[in-house]
CSV table of C-alpha atoms in Angstrom, one decimal:
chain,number,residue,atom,x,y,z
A,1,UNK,CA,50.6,76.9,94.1
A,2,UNK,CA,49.2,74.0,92.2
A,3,UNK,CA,50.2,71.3,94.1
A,4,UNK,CA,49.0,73.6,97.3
A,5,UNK,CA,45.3,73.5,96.1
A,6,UNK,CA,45.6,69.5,95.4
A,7,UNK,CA,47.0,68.9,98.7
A,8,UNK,CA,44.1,71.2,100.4
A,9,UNK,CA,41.2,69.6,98.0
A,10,UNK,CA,42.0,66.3,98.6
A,11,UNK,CA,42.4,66.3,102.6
A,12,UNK,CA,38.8,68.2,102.4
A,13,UNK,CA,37.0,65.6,100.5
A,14,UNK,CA,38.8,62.3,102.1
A,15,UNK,CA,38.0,64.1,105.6
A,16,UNK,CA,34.6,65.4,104.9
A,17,UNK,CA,33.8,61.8,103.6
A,18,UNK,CA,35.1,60.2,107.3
A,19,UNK,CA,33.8,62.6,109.6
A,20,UNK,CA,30.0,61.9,107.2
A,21,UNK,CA,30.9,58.1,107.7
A,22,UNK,CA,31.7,57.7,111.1
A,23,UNK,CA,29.3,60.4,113.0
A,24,UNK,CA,26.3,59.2,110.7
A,25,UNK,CA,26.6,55.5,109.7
A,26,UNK,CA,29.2,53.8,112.2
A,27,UNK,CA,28.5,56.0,115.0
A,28,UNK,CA,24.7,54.4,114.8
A,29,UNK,CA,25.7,51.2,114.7
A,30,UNK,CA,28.2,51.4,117.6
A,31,UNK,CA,25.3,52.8,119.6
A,32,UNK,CA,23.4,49.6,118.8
A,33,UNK,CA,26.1,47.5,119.4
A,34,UNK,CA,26.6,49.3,122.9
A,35,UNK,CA,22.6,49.0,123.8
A,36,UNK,CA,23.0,45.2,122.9
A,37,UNK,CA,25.4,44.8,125.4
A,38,UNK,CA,23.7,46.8,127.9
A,39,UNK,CA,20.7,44.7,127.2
A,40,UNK,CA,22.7,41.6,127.7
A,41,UNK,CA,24.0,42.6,130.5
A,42,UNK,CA,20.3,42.7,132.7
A,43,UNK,CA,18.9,39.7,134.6
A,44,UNK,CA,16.2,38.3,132.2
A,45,UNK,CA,13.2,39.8,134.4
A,46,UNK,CA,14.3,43.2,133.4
A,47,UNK,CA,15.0,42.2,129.6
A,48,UNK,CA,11.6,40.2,129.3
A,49,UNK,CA,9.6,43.2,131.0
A,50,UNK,CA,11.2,45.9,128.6
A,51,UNK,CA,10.6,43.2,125.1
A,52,UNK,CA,6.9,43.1,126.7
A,53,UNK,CA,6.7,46.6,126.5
A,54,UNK,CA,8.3,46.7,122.7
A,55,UNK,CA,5.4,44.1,121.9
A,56,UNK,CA,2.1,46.7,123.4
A,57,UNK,CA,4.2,49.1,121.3
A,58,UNK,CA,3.7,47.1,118.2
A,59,UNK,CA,-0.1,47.3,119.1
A,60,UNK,CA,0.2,43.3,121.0
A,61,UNK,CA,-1.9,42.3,124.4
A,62,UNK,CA,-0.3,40.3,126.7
A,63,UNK,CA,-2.3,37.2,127.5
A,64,UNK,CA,0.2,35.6,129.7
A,65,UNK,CA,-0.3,36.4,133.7
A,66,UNK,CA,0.9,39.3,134.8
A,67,UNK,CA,2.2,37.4,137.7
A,68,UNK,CA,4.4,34.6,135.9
A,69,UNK,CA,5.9,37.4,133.5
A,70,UNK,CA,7.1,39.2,136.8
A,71,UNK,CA,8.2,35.9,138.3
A,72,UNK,CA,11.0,35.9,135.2
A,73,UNK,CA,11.0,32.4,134.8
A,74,UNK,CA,8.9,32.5,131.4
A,75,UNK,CA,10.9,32.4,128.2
A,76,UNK,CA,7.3,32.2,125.4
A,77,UNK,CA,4.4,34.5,126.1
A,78,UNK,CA,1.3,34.4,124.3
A,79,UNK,CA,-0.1,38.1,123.0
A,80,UNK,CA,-2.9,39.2,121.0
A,81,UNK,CA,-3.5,41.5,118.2
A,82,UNK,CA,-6.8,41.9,115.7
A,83,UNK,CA,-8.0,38.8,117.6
A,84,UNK,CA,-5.2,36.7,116.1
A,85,UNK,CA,-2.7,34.6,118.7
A,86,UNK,CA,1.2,35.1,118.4
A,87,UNK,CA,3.4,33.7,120.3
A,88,UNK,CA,6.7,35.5,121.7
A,89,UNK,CA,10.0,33.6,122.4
A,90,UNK,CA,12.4,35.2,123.9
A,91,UNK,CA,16.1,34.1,124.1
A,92,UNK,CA,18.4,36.1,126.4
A,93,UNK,CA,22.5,36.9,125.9
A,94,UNK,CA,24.2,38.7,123.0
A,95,UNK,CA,26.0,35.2,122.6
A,96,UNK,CA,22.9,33.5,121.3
A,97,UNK,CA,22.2,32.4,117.9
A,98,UNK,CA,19.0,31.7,116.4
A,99,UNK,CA,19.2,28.4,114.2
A,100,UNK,CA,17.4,26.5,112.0
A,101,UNK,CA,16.7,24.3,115.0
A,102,UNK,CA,15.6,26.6,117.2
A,103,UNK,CA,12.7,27.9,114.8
A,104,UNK,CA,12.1,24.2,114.8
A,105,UNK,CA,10.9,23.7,118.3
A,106,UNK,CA,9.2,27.5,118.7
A,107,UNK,CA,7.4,26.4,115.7
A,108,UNK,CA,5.8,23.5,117.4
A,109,UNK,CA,5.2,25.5,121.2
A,110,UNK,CA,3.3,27.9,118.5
A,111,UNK,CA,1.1,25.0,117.5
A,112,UNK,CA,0.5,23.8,121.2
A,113,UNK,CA,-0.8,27.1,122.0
A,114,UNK,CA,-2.6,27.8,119.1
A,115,UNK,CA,-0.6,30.5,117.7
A,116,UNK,CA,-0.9,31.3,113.9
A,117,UNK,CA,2.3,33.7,113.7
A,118,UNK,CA,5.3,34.1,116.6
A,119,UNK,CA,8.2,36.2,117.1
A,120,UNK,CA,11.8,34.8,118.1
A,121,UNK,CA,13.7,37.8,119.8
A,122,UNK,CA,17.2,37.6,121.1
A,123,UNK,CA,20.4,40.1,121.5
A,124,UNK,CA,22.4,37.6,119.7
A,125,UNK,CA,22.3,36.8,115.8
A,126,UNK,CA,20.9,34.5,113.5
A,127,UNK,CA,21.6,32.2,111.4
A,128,UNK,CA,20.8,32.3,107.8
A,129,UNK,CA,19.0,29.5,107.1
A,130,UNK,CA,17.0,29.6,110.1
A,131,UNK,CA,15.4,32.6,108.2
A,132,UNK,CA,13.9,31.0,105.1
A,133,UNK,CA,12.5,28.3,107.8
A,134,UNK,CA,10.5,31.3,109.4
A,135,UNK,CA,9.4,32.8,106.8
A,136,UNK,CA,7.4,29.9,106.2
A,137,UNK,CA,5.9,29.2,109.5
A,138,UNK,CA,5.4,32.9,109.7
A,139,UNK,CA,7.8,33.2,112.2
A,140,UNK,CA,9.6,36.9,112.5
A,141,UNK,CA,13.2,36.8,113.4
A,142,UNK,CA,14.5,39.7,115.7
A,143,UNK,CA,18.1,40.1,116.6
A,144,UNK,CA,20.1,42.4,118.4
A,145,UNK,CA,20.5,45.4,115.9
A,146,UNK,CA,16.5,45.2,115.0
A,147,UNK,CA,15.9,45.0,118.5
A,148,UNK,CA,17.8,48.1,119.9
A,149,UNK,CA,16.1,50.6,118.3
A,150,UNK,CA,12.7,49.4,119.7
A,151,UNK,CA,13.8,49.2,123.4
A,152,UNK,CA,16.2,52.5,123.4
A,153,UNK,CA,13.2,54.6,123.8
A,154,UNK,CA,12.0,52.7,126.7
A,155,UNK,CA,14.9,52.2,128.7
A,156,UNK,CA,16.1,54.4,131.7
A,157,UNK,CA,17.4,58.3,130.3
A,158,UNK,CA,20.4,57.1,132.1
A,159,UNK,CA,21.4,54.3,130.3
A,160,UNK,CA,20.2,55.6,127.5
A,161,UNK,CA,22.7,58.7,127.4
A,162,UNK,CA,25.4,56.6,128.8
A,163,UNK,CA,24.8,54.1,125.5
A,164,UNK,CA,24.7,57.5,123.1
A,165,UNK,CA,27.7,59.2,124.6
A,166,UNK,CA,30.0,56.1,124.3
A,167,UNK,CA,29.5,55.9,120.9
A,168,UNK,CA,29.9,59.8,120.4
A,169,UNK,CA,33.2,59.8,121.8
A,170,UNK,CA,34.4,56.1,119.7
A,171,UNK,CA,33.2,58.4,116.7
A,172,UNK,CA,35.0,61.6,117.6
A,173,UNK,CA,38.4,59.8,117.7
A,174,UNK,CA,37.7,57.8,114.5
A,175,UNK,CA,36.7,61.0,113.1
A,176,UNK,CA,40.3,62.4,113.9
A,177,UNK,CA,41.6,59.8,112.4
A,178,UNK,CA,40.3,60.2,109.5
A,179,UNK,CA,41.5,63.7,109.1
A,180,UNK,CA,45.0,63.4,110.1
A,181,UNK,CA,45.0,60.3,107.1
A,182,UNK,CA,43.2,62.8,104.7
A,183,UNK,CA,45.6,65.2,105.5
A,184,UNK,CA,48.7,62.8,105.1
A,185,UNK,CA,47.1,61.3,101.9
A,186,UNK,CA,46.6,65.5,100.5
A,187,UNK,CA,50.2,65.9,101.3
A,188,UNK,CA,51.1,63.0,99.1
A,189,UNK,CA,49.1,64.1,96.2
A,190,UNK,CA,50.1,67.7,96.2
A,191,UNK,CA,53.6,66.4,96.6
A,192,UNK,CA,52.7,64.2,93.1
A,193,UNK,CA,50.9,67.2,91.6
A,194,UNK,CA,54.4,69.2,91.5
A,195,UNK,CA,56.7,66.4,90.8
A,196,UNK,CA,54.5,66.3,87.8
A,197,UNK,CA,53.9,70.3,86.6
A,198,UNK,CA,55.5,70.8,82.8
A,199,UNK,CA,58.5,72.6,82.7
A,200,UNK,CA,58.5,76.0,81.3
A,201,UNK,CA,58.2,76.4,77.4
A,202,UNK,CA,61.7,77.0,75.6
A,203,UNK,CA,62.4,77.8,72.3
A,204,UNK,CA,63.3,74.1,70.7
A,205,UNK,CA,64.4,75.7,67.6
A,206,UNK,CA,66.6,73.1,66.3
A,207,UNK,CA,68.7,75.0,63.0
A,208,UNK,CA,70.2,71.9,61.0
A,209,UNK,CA,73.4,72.3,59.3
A,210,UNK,CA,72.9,73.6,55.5
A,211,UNK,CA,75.3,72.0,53.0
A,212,UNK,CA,77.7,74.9,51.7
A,213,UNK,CA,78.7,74.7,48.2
A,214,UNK,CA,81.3,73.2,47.4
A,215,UNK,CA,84.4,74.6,45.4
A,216,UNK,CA,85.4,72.8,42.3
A,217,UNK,CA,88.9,70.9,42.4
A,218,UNK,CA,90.8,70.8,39.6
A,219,UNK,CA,90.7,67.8,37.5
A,220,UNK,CA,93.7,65.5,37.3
A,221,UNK,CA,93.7,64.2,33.4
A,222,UNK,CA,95.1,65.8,30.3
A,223,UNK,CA,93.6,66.3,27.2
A,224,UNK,CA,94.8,63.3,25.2
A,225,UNK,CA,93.3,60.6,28.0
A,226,UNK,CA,90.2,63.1,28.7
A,227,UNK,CA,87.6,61.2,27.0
A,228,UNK,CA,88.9,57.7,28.1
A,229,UNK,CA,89.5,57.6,31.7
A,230,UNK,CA,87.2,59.5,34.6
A,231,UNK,CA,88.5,62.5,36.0
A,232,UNK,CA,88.5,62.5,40.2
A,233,UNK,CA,86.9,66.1,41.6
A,234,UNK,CA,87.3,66.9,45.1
A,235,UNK,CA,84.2,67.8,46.5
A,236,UNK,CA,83.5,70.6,49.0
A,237,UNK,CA,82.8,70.2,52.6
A,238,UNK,CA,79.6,70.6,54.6
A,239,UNK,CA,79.1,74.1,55.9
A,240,UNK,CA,79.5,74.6,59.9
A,241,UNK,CA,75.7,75.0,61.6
A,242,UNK,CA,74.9,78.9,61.5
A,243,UNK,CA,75.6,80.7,64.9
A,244,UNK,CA,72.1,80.5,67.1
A,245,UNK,CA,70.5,84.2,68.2
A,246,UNK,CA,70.6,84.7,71.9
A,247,UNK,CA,67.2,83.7,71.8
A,248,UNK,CA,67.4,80.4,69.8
A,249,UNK,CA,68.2,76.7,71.7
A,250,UNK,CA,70.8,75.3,69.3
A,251,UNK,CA,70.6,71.4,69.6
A,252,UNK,CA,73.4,69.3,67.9
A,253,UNK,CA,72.8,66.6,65.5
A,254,UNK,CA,73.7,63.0,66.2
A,255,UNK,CA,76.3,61.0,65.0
A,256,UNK,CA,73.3,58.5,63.4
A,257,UNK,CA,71.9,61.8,62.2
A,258,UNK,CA,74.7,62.9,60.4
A,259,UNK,CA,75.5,60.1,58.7
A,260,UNK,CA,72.2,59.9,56.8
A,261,UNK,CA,72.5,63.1,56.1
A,262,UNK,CA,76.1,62.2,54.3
A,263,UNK,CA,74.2,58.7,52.8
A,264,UNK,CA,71.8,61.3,51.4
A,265,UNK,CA,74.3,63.6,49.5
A,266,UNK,CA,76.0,60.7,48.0
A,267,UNK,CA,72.5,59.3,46.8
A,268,UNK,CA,71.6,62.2,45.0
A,269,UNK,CA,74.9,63.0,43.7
A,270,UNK,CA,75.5,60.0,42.3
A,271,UNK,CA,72.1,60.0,40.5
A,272,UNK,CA,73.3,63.3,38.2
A,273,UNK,CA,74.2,62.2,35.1
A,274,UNK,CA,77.9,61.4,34.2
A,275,UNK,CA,78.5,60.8,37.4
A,276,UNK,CA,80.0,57.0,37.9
A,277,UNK,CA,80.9,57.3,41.5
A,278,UNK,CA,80.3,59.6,44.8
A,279,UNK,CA,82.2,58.6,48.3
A,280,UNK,CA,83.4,60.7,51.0
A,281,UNK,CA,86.9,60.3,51.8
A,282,UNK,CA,87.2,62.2,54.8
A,283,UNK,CA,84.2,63.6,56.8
A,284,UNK,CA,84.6,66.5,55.3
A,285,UNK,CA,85.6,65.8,51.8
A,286,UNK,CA,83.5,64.1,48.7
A,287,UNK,CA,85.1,62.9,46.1
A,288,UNK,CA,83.3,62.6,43.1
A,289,UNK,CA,84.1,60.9,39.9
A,290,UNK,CA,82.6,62.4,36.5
A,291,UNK,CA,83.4,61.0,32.6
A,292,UNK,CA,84.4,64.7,31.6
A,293,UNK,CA,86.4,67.4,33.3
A,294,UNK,CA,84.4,70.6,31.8
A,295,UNK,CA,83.6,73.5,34.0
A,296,UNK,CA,80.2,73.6,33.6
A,297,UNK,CA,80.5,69.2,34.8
A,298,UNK,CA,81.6,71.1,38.4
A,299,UNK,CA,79.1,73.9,38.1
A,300,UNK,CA,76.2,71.0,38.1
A,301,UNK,CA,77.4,69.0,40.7
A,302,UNK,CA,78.6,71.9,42.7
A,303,UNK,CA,74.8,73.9,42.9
């Protein structure tokens, strides 16, 4: 169930993010990028006559003749506005790019017609650093993306729907796109999310092997060598592990674990007093050697 709702959340916010991304942001820029090349596409009397028009909506008077505008052999046209001169260039193709150079040369046709500001349209591009070079000469630089939105409103319905409905559809298949990858890429997390659930909780009880007492051996010495030579006691083995309830997980020791364990009884054995050496001589078996055989000797060592 958990790696369910991370499968379902995941496709929801990876597609909701592509279908804001490509009807919003890409699907407006594929519409200019559609209205460039329909405006690249006209014969330079119909792109000058609808740039005209973008200019008297920017509030500009056309100076130039009427006549040599409709003739469609002017590229600059001179226009008006709060009784200041600009002069418009105009560069046609979606090909074109404005350049440093460029500006160069409108900046002096702005001079020889006594212009104090210009604008250099085109559907093209510009170059970089033909933009600081304007800015100085107080030249504004229009390309194709600036341009489209000025002219869409003032172009045929026609062509105007036929530019808006390309770009629907190019954004309607991206958008599917986008949800069959957020849907693969929810698959693949949810697919994560169980790999990755914690198992269910068992009882790791783990019940360590106590160390049974061990039964006194009898001594091997008499009572005239007693006092002179040790006495060797067998000690008794470790007890088994105690049987695990139903309900306990019983987990063996290790070998390494059990051999400090047996490093441990030998330490503290041979620390009692009277004691002069400890060793197991069988896994099961410590041997233990004491300076007197007394009963009460075994008792300690024993408990």
């Amino acid at each position: 169930m958990r790696s369910l709702l991370v499968a379902l959340l995941v496709a929801a916010v990876l597609g909701t993010l592509g279908t804001l991304y490509f009807w919003t942001i890409r699907r407006r820029k594929d519409e200019a990028l559609n209205g460039v090349r329909a405006l690249s596409a006209m014969r330079w009397r119909e792109f000058s006559h609808f740039i005209l028009d973008a200019m008297r909506h920017r509030g500009y008077d056309v100076l130039t003749a009427d006549d040599e505008a409709e003739r469609g052999q002017q590229t600059e046209f001179l226009l008006a506005r709060n009784g200041e001169r600009a002069l418009l260039g105009a560069k046609h193709g979606s090909a074109y790019k404005l350049t440093k150079q460029t500006v160069g040369e409108f900046v002096a046709a702005m001079k020889f017609q006594g212009a104090r500001s210009g604008l250099l349209v085109t559907p093209g591009t510009i170059d970089p650093d033909a933009r600081k070079h304007a800015e100085e000469a107080r030249v504004e630089l229009i390309d194709g993306n600036a341009l489209w939105p000025e002219i869409a409103p003032l172009l045929p319905q026609s062509l105007s729907d036929d530019v808006r409905r390309d770009a629907a559809q190019k954004a309607k298949r991206h958008v599917g796109i986008a949800w069959v990858g957020a849907l693969a890429v929810g698959l693949i997390a949810g697919w994560f999310a169980a790999g990755e659930a914690p198992p269910a909780q068992a009882d790791l009880t783990v019940l360590k092997p106590k160390t049974a007492q061990p039964a006194a051996a009898p001594a091997v010495a008499n009572a005239s060598t007693a006092a002179a030579s040790p006495a060797t006691v067998a000690g008794a083995t470790a007890a088994k592990p105690q049987a695990a309830s139903p309900a306990t997980l019983v987990i063996p020791i290790t070998p390494e674990e059990e051999d400090l364990q047996r490093a441990e009884v030998v330490r503290r054995v041979a620390s009692l007093t009277g004691v002069y050496r400890a060793v197991w001589s069988t896994k099961s078996t410590l041997q233990v050697q004491v300076d007197e055989t007394s009963t009460e000797r075994f008792d300690e060592i024993c408990t």
